[in-house]
PDB file of C-alpha atoms in Angstrom:
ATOM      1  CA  UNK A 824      62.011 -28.592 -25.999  1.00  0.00           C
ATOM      2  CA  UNK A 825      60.821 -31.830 -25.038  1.00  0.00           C
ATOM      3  CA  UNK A 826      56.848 -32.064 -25.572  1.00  0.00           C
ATOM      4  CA  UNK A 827      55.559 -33.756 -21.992  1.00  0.00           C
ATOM      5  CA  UNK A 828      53.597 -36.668 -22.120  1.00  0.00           C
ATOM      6  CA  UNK A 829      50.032 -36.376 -20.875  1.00  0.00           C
ATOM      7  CA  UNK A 830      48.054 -39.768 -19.817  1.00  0.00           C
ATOM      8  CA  UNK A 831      44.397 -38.934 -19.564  1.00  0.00           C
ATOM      9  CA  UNK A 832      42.406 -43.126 -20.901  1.00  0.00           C
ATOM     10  CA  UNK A 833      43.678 -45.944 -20.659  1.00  0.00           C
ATOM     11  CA  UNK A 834      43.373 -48.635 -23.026  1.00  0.00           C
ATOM     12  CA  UNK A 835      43.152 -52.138 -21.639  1.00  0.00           C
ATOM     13  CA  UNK A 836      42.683 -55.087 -23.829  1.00  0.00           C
ATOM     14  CA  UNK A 837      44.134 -59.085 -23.259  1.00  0.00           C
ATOM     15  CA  UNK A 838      46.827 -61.322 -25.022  1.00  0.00           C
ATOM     16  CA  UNK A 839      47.160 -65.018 -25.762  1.00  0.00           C
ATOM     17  CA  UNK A 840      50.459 -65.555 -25.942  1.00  0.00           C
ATOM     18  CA  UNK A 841      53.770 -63.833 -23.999  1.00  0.00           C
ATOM     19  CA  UNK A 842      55.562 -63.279 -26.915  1.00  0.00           C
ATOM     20  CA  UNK A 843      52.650 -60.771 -28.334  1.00  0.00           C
ATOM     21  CA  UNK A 844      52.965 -58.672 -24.689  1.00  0.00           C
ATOM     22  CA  UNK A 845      56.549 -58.790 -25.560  1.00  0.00           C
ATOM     23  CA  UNK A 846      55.985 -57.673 -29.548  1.00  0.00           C
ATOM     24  CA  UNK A 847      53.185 -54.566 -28.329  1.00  0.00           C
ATOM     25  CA  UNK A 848      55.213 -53.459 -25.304  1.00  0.00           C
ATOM     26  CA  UNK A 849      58.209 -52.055 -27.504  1.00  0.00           C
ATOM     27  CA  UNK A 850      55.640 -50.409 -29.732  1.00  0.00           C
ATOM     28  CA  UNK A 851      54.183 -48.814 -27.405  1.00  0.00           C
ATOM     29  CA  UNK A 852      57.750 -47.722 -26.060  1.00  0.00           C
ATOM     30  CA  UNK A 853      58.755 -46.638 -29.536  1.00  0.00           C
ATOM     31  CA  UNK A 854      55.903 -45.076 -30.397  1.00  0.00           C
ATOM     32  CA  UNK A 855      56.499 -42.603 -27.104  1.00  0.00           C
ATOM     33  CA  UNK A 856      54.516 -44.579 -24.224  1.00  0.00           C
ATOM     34  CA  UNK A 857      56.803 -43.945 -21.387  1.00  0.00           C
ATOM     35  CA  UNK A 858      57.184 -47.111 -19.699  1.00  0.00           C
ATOM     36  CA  UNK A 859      55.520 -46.086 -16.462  1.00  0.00           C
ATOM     37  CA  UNK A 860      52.272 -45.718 -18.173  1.00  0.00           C
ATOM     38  CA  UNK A 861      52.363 -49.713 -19.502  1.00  0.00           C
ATOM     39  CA  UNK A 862      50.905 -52.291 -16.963  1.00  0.00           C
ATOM     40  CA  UNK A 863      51.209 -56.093 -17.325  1.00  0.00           C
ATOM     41  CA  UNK A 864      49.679 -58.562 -15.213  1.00  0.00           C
ATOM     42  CA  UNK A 865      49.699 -62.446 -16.407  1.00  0.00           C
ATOM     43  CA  UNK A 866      50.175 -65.985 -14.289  1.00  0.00           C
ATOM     44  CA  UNK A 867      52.035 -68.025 -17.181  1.00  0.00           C
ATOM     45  CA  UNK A 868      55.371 -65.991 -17.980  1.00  0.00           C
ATOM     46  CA  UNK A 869      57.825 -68.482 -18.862  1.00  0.00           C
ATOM     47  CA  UNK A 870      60.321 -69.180 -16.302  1.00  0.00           C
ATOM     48  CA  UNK A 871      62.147 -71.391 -14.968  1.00  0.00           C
ATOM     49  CA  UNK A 872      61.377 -70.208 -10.872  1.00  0.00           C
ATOM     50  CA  UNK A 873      58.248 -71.978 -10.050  1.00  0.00           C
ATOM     51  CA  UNK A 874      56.187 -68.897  -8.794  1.00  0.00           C
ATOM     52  CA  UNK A 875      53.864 -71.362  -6.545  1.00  0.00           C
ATOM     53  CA  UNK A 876      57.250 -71.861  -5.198  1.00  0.00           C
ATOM     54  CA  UNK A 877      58.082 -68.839  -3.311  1.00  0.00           C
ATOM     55  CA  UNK A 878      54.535 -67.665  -2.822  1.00  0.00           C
ATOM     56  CA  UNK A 879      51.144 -69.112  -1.191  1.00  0.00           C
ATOM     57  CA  UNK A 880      47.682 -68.498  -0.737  1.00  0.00           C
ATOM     58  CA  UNK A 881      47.933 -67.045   3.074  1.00  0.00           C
ATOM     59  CA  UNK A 882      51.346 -65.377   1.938  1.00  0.00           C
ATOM     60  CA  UNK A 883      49.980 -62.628   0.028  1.00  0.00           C
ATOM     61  CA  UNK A 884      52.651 -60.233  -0.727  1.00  0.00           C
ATOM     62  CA  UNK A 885      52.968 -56.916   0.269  1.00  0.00           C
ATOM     63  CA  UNK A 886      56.008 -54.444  -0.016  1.00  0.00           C
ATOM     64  CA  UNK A 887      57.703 -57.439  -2.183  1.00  0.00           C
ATOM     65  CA  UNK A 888      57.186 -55.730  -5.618  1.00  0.00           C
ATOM     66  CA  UNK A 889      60.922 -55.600  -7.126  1.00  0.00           C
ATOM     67  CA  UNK A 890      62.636 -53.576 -10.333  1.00  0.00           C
ATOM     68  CA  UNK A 891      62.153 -55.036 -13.814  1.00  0.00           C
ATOM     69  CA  UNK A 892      65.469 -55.851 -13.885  1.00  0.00           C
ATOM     70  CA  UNK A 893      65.333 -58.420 -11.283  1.00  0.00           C
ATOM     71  CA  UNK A 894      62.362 -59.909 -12.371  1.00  0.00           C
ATOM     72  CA  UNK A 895      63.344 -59.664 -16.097  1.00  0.00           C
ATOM     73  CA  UNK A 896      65.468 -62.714 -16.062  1.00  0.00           C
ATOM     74  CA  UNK A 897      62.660 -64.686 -14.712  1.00  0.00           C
ATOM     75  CA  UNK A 898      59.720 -64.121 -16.505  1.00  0.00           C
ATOM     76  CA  UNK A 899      61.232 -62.381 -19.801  1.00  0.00           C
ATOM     77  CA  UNK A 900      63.377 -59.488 -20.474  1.00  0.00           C
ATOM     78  CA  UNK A 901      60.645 -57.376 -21.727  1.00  0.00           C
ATOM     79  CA  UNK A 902      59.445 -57.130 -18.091  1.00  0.00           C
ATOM     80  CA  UNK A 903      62.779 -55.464 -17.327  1.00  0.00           C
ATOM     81  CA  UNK A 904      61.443 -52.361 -19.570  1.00  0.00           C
ATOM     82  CA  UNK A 905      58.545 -51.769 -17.224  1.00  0.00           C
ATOM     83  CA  UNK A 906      58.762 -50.516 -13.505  1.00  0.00           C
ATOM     84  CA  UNK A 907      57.541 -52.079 -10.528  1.00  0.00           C
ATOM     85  CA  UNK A 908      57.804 -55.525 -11.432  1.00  0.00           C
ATOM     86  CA  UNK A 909      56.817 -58.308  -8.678  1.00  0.00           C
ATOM     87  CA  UNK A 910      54.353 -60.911  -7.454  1.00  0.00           C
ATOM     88  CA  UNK A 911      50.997 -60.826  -6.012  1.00  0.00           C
ATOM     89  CA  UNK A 912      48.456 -63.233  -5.027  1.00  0.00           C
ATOM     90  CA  UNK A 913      44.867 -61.767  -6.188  1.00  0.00           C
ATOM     91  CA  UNK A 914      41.727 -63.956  -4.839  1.00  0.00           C
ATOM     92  CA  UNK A 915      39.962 -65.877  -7.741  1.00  0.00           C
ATOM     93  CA  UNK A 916      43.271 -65.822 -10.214  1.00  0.00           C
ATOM     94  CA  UNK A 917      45.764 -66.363  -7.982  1.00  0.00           C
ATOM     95  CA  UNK A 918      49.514 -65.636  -7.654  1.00  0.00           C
ATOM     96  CA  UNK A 919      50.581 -63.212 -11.158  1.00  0.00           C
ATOM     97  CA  UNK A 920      53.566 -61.397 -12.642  1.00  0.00           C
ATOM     98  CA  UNK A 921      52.344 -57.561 -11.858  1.00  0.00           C
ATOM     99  CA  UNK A 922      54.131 -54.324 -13.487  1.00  0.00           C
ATOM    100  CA  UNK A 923      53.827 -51.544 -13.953  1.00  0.00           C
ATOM    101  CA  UNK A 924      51.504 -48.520 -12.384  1.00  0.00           C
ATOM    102  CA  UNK A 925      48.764 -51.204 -11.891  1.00  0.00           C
ATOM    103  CA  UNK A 926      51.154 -53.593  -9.727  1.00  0.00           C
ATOM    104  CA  UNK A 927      51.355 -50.757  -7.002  1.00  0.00           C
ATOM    105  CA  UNK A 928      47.593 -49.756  -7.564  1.00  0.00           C
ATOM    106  CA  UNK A 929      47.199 -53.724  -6.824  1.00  0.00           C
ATOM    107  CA  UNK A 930      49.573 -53.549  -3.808  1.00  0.00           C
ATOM    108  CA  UNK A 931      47.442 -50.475  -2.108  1.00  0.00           C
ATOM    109  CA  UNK A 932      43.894 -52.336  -2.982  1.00  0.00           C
ATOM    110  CA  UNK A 933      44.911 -55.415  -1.346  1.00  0.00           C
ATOM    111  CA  UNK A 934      43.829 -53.985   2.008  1.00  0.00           C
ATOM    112  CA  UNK A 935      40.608 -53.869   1.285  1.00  0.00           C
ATOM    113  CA  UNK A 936      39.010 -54.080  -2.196  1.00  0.00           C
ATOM    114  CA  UNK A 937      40.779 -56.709  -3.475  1.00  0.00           C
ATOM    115  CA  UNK A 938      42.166 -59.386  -0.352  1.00  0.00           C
ATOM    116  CA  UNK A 939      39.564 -57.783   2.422  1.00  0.00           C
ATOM    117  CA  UNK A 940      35.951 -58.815   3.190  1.00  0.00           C
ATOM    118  CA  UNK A 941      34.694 -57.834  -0.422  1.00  0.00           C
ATOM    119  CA  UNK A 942      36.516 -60.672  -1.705  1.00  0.00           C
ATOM    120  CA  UNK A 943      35.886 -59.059  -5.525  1.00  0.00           C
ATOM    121  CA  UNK A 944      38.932 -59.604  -6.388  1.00  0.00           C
ATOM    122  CA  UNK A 945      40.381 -57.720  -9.619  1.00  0.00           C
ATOM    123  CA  UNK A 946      37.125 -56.904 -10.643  1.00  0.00           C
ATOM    124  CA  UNK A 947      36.486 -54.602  -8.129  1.00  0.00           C
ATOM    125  CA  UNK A 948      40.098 -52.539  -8.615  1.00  0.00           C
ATOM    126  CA  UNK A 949      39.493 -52.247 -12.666  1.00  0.00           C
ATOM    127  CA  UNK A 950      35.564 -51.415 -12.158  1.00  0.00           C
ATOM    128  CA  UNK A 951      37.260 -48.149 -10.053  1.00  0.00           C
ATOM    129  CA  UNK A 952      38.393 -46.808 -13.623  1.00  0.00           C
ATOM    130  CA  UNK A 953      35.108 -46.683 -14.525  1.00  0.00           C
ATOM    131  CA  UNK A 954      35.163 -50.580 -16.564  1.00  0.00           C
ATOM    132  CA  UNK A 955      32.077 -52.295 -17.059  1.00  0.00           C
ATOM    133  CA  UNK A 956      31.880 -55.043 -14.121  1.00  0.00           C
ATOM    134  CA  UNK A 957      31.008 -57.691 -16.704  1.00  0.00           C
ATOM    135  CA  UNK A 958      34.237 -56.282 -18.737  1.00  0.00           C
ATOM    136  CA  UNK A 959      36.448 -56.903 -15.505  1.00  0.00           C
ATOM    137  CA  UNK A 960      34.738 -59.902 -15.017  1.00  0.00           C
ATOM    138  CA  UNK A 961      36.215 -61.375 -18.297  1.00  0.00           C
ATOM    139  CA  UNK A 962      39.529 -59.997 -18.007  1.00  0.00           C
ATOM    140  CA  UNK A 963      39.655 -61.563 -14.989  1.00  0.00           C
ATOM    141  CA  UNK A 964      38.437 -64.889 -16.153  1.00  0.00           C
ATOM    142  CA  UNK A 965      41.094 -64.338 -19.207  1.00  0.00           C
ATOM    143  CA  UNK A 966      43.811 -64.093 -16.550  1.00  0.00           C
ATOM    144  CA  UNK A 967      42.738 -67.086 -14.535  1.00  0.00           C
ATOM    145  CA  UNK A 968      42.631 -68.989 -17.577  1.00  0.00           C
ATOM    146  CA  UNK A 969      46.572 -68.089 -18.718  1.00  0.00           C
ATOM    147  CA  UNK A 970      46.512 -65.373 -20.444  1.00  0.00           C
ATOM    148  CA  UNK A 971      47.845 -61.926 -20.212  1.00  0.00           C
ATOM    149  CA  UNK A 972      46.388 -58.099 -19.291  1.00  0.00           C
ATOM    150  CA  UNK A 973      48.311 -55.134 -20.659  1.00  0.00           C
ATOM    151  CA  UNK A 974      47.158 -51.561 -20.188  1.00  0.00           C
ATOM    152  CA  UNK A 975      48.010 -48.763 -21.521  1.00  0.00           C
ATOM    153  CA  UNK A 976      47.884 -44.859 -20.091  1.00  0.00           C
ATOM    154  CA  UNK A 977      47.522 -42.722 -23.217  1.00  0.00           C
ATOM    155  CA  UNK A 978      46.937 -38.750 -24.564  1.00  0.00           C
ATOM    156  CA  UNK A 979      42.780 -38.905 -25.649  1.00  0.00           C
ATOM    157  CA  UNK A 980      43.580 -37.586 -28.998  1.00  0.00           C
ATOM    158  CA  UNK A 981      45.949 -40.697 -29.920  1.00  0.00           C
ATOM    159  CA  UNK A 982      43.268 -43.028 -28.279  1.00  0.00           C
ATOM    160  CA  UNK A 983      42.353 -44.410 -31.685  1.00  0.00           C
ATOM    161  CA  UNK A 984      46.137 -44.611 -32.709  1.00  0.00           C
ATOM    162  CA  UNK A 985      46.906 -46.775 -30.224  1.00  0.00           C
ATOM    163  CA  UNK A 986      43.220 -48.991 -29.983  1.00  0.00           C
ATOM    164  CA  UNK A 987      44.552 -49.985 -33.765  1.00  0.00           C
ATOM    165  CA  UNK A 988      47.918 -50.760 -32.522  1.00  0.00           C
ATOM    166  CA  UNK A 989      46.574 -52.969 -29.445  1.00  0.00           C
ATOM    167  CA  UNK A 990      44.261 -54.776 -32.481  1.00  0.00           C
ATOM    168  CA  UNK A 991      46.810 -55.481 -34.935  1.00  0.00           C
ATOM    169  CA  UNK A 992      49.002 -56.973 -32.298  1.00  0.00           C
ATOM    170  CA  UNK A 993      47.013 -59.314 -31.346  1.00  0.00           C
ATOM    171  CA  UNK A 994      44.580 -57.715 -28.699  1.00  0.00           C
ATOM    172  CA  UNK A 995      41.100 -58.607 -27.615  1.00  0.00           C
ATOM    173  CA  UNK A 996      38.414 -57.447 -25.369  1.00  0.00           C
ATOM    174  CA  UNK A 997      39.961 -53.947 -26.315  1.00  0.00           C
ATOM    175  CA  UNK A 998      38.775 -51.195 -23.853  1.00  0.00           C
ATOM    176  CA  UNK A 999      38.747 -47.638 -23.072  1.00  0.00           C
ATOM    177  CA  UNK A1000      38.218 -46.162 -19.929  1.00  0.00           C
ATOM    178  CA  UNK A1001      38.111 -42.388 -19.486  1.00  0.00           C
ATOM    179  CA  UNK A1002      40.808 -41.891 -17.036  1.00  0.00           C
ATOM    180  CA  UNK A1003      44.717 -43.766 -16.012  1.00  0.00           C
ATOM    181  CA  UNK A1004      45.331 -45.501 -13.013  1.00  0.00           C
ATOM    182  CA  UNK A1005      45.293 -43.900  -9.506  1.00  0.00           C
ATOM    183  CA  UNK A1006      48.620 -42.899  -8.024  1.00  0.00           C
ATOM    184  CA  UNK A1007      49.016 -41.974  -4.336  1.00  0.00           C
ATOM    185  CA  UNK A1008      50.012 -38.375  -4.584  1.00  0.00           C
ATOM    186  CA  UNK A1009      50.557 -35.594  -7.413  1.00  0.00           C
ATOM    187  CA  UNK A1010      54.666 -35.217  -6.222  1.00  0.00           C
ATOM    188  CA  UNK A1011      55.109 -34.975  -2.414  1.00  0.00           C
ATOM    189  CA  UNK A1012      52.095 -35.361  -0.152  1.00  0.00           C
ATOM    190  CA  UNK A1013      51.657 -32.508   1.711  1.00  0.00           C
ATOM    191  CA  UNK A1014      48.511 -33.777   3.649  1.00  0.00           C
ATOM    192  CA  UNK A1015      46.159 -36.578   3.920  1.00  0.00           C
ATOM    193  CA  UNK A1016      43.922 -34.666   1.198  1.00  0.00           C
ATOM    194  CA  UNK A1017      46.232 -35.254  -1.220  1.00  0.00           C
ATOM    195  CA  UNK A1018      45.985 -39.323  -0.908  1.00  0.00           C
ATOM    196  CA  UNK A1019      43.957 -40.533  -3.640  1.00  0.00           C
ATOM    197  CA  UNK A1020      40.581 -41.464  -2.135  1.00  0.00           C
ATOM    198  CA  UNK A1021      41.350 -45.658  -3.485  1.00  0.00           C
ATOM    199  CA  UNK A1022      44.706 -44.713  -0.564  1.00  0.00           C
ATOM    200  CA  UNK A1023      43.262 -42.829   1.679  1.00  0.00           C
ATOM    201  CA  UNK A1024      40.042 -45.117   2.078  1.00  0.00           C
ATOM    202  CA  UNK A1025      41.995 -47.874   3.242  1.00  0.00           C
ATOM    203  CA  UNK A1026      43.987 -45.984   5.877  1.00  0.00           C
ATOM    204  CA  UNK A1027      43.262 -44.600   9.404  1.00  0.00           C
ATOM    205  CA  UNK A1028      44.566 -40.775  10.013  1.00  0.00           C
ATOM    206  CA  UNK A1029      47.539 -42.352  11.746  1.00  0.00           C
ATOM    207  CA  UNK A1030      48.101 -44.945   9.382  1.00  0.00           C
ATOM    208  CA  UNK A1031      47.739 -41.953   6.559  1.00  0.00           C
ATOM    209  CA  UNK A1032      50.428 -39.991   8.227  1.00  0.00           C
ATOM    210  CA  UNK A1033      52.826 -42.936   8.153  1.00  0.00           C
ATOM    211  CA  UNK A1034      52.404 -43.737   4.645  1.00  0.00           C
ATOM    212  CA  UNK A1035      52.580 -39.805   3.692  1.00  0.00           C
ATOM    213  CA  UNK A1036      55.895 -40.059   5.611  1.00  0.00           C
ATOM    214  CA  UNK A1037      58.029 -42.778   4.393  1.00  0.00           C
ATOM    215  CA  UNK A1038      56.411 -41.494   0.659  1.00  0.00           C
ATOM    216  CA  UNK A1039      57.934 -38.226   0.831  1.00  0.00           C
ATOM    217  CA  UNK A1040      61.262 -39.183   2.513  1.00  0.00           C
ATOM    218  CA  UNK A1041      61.566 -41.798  -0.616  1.00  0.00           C
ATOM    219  CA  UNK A1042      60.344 -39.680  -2.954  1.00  0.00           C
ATOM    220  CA  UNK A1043      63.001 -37.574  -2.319  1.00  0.00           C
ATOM    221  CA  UNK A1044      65.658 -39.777  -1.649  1.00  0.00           C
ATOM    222  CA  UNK A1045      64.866 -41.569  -4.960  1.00  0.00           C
ATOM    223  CA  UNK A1046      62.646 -39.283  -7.023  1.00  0.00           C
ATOM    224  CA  UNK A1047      60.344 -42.575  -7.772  1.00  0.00           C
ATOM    225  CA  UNK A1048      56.847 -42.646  -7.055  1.00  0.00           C
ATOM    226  CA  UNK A1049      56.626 -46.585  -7.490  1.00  0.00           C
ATOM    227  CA  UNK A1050      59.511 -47.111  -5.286  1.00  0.00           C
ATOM    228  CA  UNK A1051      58.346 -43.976  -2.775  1.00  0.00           C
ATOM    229  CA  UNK A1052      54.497 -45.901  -2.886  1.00  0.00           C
ATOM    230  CA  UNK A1053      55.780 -49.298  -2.506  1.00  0.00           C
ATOM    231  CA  UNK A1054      58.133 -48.073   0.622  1.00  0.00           C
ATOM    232  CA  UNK A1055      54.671 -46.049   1.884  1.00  0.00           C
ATOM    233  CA  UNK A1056      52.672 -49.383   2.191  1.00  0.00           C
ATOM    234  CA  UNK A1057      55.813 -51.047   3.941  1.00  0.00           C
ATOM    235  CA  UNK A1058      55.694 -48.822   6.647  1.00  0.00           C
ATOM    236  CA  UNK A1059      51.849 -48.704   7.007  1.00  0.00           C
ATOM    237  CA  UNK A1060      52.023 -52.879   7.400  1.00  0.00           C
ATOM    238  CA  UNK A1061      55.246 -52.778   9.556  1.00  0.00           C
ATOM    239  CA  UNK A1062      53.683 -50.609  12.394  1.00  0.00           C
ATOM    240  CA  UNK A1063      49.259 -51.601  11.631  1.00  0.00           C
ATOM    241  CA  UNK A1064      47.301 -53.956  11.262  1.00  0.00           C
ATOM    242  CA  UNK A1065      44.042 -54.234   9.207  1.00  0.00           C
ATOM    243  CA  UNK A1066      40.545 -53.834  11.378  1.00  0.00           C
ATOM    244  CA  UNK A1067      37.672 -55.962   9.738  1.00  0.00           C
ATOM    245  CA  UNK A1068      36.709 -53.294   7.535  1.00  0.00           C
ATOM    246  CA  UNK A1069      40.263 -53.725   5.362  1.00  0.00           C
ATOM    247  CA  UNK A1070      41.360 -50.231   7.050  1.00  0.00           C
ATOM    248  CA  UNK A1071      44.827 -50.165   8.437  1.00  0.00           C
ATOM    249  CA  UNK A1072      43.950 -48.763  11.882  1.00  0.00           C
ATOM    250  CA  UNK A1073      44.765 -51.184  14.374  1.00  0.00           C
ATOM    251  CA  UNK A1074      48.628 -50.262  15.750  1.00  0.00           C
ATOM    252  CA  UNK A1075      50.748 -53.272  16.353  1.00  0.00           C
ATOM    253  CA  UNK A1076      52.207 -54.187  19.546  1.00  0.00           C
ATOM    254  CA  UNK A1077      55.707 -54.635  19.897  1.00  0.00           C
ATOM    255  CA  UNK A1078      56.686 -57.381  21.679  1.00  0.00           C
TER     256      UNK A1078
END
């Protein structure tokens, strides 16, 4: 029988250099982190695609969040381990590398917390798991500076385990918050209570029933809750528009 793997903290801490993500990311893997419970964000993977190139301060990117596989031969084929892989631009850091649950938690935010009046930028999405504001605040600073968030969803009895892997690696500014990263739904959504509040706070009842929609049609045509979310948001900025609170209310005109 396999034993099921139960996220309940998540352990965030920062990296210097790629090639330690690269070096903790297969521990983690081998030591029975499933890959959808490791998040990455940086702004200097190696590559040879300019990422200033293809994305720009007023072209914030929503919906464009691609497999690791894609990405992998851009920015390093560890990324190609981790889901959700793509490209965001986050105000105060800039356009990063996301993957991984936090990339779609990113994608969602952007409405509002992160892109909308509050302007907070990633502070405000990691203070939402319960981090210290002057911990996101230096992660944040970290990342504008070069160098690389990983975060890790893990059981609370092998919190310690895995704080000691994160240190021997290489890790700093080690944290633990009391709780993993939001995802839209538990499975299908069956109604708009079912949205995670950081979802359903950035969405009008209409705009709720569109994204519960496309979710559950791609859920089930693909039985992926990245792909299913990142398909939701598509749909929700393909037929609204934001209002100045960061709420997708407004319906768009077609022309």
């Amino acid at each position: 029988m396999v034993e099921t793997y139960t996220a309940e903290r998540t352990i965030s801490t920062v990296f210097k250099e790629q090639k330690q993500v690269d070096d903790v990311i297969r521990r983690l893997l081998d030591r029975g982190v499933p890959r959808d419970h490791i998040s990455v964000l940086g702004r200097n993977f190696q590559s040879e695609t300019r990422i200033a190139g293809f994305i720009t301060k007023k072209d914030v990117i929503f919906g464009g969040l691609r497999t690791g596989a894609i990405f992998g031969s851009l920015f390093g084929s560890f990324l190609s381990l981790l889901t959700g892989v793509g490209v965001l631009f986050i105000p105060f850091v800039g356009p990063i590398v996301a993957a991984g649950p936090i990339s779609a938690l990113l994608l969602g935010a952007a409405s509002g917390a992160i892109a909308g009046s509050a302007g907070a930028g990633l502070v405000s999405v990691l203070t939402t798991l319960g981090m210290p504001e002057d911990k996101a605040a230096v992660y944040q600073t970290r990342l504008q500076a070069g160098e690389f968030l990983l975060m890790a969803e893990v059981p609370s009895d092998r919190t310690g385990e895995f704080q000691l892997l994160l240190e021997s690696a290489g890790g700093e500014e080690i944290h633990t918050a009391q709780k993993t990263l939001a995802r839209p739904c538990p499975g299908p959504c069956n109604k708009p209570e079912d949205l995670s509040p950081e979802v359903r706070s950035h969405l009008s009842p209409e705009a709720q029933r569109t994204f519960i929609e496309r979710y559950n049609v791609t859920l089930s045509e693909t039985s992926d809750e990245f792909t299913a979310e990142q398909a939701a948001w598509e749909a929700v900025h393909q037929q609204f528009e934001e209002d100045e609170n960061g709420v997708w209310s407004k319906a768009k005109v077609n022309v």
